[in-house]
PDB file of C-alpha atoms and ligand atoms in Angstrom:
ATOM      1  CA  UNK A  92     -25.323 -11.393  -3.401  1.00  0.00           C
ATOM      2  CA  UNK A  93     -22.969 -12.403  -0.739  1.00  0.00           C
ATOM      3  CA  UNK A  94     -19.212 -11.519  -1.405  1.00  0.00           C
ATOM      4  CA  UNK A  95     -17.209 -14.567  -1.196  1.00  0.00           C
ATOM      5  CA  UNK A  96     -13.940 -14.391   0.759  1.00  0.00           C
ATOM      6  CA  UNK A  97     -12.096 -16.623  -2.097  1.00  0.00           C
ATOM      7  CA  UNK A  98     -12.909 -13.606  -4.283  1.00  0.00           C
ATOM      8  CA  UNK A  99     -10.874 -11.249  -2.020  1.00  0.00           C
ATOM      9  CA  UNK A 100      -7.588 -13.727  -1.608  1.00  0.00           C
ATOM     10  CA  UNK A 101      -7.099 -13.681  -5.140  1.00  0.00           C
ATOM     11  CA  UNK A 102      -3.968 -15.788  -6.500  1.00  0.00           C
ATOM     12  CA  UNK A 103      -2.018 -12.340  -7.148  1.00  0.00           C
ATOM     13  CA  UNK A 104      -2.672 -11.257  -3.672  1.00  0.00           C
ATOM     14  CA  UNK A 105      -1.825 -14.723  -1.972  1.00  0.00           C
ATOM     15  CA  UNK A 106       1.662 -14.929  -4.351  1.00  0.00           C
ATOM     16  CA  UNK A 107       2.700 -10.894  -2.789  1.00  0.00           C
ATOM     17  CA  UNK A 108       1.705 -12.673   0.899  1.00  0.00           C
ATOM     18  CA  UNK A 109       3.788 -15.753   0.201  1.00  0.00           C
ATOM     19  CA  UNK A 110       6.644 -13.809  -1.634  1.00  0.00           C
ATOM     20  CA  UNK A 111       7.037  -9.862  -0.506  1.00  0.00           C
ATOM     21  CA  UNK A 112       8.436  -7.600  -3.166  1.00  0.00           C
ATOM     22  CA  UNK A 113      11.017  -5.522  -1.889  1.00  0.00           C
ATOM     23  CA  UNK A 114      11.081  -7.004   1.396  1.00  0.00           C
ATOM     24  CA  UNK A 115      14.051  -5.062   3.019  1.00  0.00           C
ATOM     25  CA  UNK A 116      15.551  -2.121   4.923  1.00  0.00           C
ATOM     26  CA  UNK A 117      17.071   0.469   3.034  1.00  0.00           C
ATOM     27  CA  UNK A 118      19.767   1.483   5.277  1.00  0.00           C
ATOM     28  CA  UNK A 119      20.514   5.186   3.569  1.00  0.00           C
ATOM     29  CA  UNK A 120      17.019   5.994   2.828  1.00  0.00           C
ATOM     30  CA  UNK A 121      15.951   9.529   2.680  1.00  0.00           C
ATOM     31  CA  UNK A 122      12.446   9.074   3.827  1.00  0.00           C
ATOM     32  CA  UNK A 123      11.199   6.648   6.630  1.00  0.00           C
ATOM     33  CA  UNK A 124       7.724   6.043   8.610  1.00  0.00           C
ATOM     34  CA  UNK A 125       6.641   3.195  10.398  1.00  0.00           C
ATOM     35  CA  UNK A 126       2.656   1.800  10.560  1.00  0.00           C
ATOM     36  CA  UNK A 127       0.010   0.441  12.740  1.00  0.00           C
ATOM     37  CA  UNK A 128      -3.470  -1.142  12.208  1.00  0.00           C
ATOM     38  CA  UNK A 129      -4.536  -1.988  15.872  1.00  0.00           C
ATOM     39  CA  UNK A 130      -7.790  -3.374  14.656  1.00  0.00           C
ATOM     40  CA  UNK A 131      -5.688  -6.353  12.799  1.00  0.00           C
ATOM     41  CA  UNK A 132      -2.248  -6.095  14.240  1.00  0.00           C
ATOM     42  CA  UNK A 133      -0.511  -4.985  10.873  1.00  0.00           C
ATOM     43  CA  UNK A 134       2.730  -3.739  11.380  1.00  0.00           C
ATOM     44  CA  UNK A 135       4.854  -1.968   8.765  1.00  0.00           C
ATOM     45  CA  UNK A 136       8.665  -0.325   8.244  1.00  0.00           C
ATOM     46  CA  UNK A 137       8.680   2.214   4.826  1.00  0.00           C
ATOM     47  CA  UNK A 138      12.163   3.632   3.874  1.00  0.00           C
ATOM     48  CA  UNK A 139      12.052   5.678   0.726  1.00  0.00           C
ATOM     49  CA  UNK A 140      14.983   6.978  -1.539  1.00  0.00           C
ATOM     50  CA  UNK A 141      13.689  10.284  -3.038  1.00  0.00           C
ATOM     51  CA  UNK A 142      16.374  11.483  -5.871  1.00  0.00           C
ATOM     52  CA  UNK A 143      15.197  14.434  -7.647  1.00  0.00           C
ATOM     53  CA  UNK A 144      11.822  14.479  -6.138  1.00  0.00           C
ATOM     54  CA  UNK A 145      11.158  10.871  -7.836  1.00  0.00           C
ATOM     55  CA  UNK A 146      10.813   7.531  -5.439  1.00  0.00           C
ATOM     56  CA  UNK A 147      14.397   5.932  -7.126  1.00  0.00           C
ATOM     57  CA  UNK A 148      13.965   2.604  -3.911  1.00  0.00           C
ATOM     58  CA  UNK A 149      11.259   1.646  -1.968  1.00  0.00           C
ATOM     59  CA  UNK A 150      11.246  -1.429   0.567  1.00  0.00           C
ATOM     60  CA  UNK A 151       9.312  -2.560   3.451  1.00  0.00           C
ATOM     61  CA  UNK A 152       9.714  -4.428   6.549  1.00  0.00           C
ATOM     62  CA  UNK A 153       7.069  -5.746   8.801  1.00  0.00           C
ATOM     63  CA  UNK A 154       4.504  -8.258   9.670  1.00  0.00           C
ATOM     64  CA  UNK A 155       0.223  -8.598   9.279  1.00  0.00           C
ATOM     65  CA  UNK A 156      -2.109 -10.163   7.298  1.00  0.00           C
ATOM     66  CA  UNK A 157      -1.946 -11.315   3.809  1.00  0.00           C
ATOM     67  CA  UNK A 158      -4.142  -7.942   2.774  1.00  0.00           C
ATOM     68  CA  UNK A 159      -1.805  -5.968   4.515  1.00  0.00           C
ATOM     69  CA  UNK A 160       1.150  -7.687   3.051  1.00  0.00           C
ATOM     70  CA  UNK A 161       0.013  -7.974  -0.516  1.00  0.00           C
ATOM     71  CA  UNK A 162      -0.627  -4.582  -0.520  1.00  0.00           C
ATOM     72  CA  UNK A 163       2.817  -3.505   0.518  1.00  0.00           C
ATOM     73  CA  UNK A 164       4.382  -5.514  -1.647  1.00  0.00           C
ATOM     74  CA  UNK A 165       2.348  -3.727  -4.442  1.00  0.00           C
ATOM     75  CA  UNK A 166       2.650  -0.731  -3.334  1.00  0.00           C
ATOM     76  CA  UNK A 167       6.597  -0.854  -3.596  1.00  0.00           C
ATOM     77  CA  UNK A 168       6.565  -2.286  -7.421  1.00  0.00           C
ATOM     78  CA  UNK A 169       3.981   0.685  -8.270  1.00  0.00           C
ATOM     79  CA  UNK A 170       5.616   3.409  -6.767  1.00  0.00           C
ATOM     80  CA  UNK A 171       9.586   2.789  -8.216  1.00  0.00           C
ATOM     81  CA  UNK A 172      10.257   5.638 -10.541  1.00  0.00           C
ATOM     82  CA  UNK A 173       6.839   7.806  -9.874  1.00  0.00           C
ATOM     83  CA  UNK A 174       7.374  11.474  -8.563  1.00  0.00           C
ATOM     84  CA  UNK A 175       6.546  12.531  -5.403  1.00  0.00           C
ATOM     85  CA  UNK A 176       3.345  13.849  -6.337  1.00  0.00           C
ATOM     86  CA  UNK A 177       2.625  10.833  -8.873  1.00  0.00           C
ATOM     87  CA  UNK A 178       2.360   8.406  -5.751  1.00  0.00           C
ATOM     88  CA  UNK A 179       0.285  10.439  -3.645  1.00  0.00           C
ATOM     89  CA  UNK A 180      -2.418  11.111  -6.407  1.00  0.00           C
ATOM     90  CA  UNK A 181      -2.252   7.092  -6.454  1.00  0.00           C
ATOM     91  CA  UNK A 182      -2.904   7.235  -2.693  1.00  0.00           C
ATOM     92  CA  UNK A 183      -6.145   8.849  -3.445  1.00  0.00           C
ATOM     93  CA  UNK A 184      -7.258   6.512  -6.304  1.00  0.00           C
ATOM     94  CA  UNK A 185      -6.796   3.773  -4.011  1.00  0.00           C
ATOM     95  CA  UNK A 186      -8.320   4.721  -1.494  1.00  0.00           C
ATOM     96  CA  UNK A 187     -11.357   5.866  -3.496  1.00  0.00           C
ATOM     97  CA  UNK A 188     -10.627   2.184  -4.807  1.00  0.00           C
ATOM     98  CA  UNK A 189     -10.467   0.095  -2.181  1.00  0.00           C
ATOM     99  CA  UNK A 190     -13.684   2.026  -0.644  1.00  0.00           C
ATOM    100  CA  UNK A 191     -15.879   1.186  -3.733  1.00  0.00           C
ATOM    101  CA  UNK A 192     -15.829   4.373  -4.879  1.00  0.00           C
ATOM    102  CA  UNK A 193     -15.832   5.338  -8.582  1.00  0.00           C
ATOM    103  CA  UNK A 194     -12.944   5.793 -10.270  1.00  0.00           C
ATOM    104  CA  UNK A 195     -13.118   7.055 -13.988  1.00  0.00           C
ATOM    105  CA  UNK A 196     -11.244   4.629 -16.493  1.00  0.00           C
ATOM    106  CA  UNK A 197      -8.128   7.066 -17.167  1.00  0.00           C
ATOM    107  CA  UNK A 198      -7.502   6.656 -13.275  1.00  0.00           C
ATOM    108  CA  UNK A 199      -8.397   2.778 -13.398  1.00  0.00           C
ATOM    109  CA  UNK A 200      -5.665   2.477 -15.711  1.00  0.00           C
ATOM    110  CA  UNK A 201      -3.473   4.443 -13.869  1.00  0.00           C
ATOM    111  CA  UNK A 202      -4.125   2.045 -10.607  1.00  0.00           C
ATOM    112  CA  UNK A 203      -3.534  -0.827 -12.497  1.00  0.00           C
ATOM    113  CA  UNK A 204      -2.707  -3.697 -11.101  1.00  0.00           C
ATOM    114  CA  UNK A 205      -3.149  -2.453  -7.377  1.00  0.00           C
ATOM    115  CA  UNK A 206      -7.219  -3.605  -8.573  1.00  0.00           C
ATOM    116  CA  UNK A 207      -6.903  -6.809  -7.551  1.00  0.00           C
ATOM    117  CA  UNK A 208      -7.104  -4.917  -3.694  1.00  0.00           C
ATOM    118  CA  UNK A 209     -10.225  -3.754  -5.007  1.00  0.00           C
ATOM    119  CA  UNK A 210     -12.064  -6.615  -3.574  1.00  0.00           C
ATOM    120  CA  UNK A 211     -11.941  -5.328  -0.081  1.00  0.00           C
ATOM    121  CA  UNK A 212     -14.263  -2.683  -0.292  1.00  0.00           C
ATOM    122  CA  UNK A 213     -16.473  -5.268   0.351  1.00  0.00           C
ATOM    123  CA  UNK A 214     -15.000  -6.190   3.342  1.00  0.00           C
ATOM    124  CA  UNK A 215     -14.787  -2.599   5.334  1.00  0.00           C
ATOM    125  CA  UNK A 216     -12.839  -4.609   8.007  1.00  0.00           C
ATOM    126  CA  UNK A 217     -10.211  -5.257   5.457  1.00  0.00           C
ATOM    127  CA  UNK A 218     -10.175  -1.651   4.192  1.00  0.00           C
ATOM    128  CA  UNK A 219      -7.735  -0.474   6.685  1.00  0.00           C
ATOM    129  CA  UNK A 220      -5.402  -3.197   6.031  1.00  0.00           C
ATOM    130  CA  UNK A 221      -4.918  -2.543   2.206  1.00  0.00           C
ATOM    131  CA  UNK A 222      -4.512   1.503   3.548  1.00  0.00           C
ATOM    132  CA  UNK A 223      -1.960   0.845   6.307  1.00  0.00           C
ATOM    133  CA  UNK A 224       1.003   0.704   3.729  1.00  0.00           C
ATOM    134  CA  UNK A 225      -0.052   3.714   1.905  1.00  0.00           C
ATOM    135  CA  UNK A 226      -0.833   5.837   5.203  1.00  0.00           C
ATOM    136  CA  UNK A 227       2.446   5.358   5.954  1.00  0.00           C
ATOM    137  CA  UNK A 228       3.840   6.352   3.036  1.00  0.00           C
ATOM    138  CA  UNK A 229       2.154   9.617   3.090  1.00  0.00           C
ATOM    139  CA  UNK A 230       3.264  10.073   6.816  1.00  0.00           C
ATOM    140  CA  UNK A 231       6.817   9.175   5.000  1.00  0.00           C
ATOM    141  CA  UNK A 232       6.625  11.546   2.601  1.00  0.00           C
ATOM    142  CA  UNK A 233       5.319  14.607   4.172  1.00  0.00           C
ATOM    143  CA  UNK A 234       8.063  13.878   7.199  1.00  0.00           C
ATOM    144  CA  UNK A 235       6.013  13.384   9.857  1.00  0.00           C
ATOM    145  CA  UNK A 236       7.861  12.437  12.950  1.00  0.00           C
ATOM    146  CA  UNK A 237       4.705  10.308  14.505  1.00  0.00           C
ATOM    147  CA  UNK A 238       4.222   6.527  13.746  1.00  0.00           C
ATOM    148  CA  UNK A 239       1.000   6.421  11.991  1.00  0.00           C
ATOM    149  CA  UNK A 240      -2.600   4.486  12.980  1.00  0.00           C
ATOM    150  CA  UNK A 241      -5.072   3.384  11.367  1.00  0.00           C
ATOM    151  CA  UNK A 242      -6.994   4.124  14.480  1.00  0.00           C
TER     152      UNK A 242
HETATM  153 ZN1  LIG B 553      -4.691  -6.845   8.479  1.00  0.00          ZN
END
């Protein structure tokens, strides 16, 4: 069966395209990366306030394609009030996610509503778009003082 595109552009992921979540700078944050996917041209700002090793503000800034977008905007929502550690085990389930790979239903609910990016894995060019945001945020949150690539 042939994945249809409408599937993929779903009406959540078309509404965090038209209307970014936390679409900002964060002028005093204590974390900070910024993003390329070559392949697509995605382009993305992080700034991160860590208080007590939990993410307390997230924002982005940036432009790309609705995937890469959506995703961001996502992101951000999920990751308000997780720990440090919390987000990056999320990292993994989405990537394992939006790869196609199995994820066991404790960690499906844990994703929750990043699923609706779940329709990429059937697009592999689209993978790297949904990961852009959270590449960066690793890169952001382990300090690493080179923008990051999906390439
Ligand atoms: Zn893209």
């Amino acid at each position: 069966m042939n994945a249809n595109l409408d599937d993929l552009y779903q009406q959540v992921i078309l509404d965090h395209n038209k209307n970014p979540r936390n679409f900002r700078k964060i002028a005093a944050c204590t974390h900070t990366a910024e993003g390329f996917n070559p392949l697509c041209g995605d382009h993305i700002n992080l700034y991160i306030t860590v208080t007590d090793n939990t993410i307390t503000d997230i924002a982005f800034e940036g432009s790309g394609c609705a995937i890469s977008t959506a995703s961001a905007s996502l992101m951000t929502q999920t990751l308000k009030g997780k720990t440090i550690e919390s987000a990056l085990s999320l990292f993994e389930h989405f990537l394992q996610l939006i790869t196609g790979k199995a994820i066991d239903d404790q960690n499906i609910a844990f994703v929750a509503k990043l699923k609706v990016l779940g329709g990429v894995a059937k697009f592999p060019s689209r993978v790297k778009c949904a990961a852009l945001c959270w590449h960066t945020l690793k890169s952001a949150l382990l300090e690493s003082k080179h923008p990051v690539s999906t390439e």
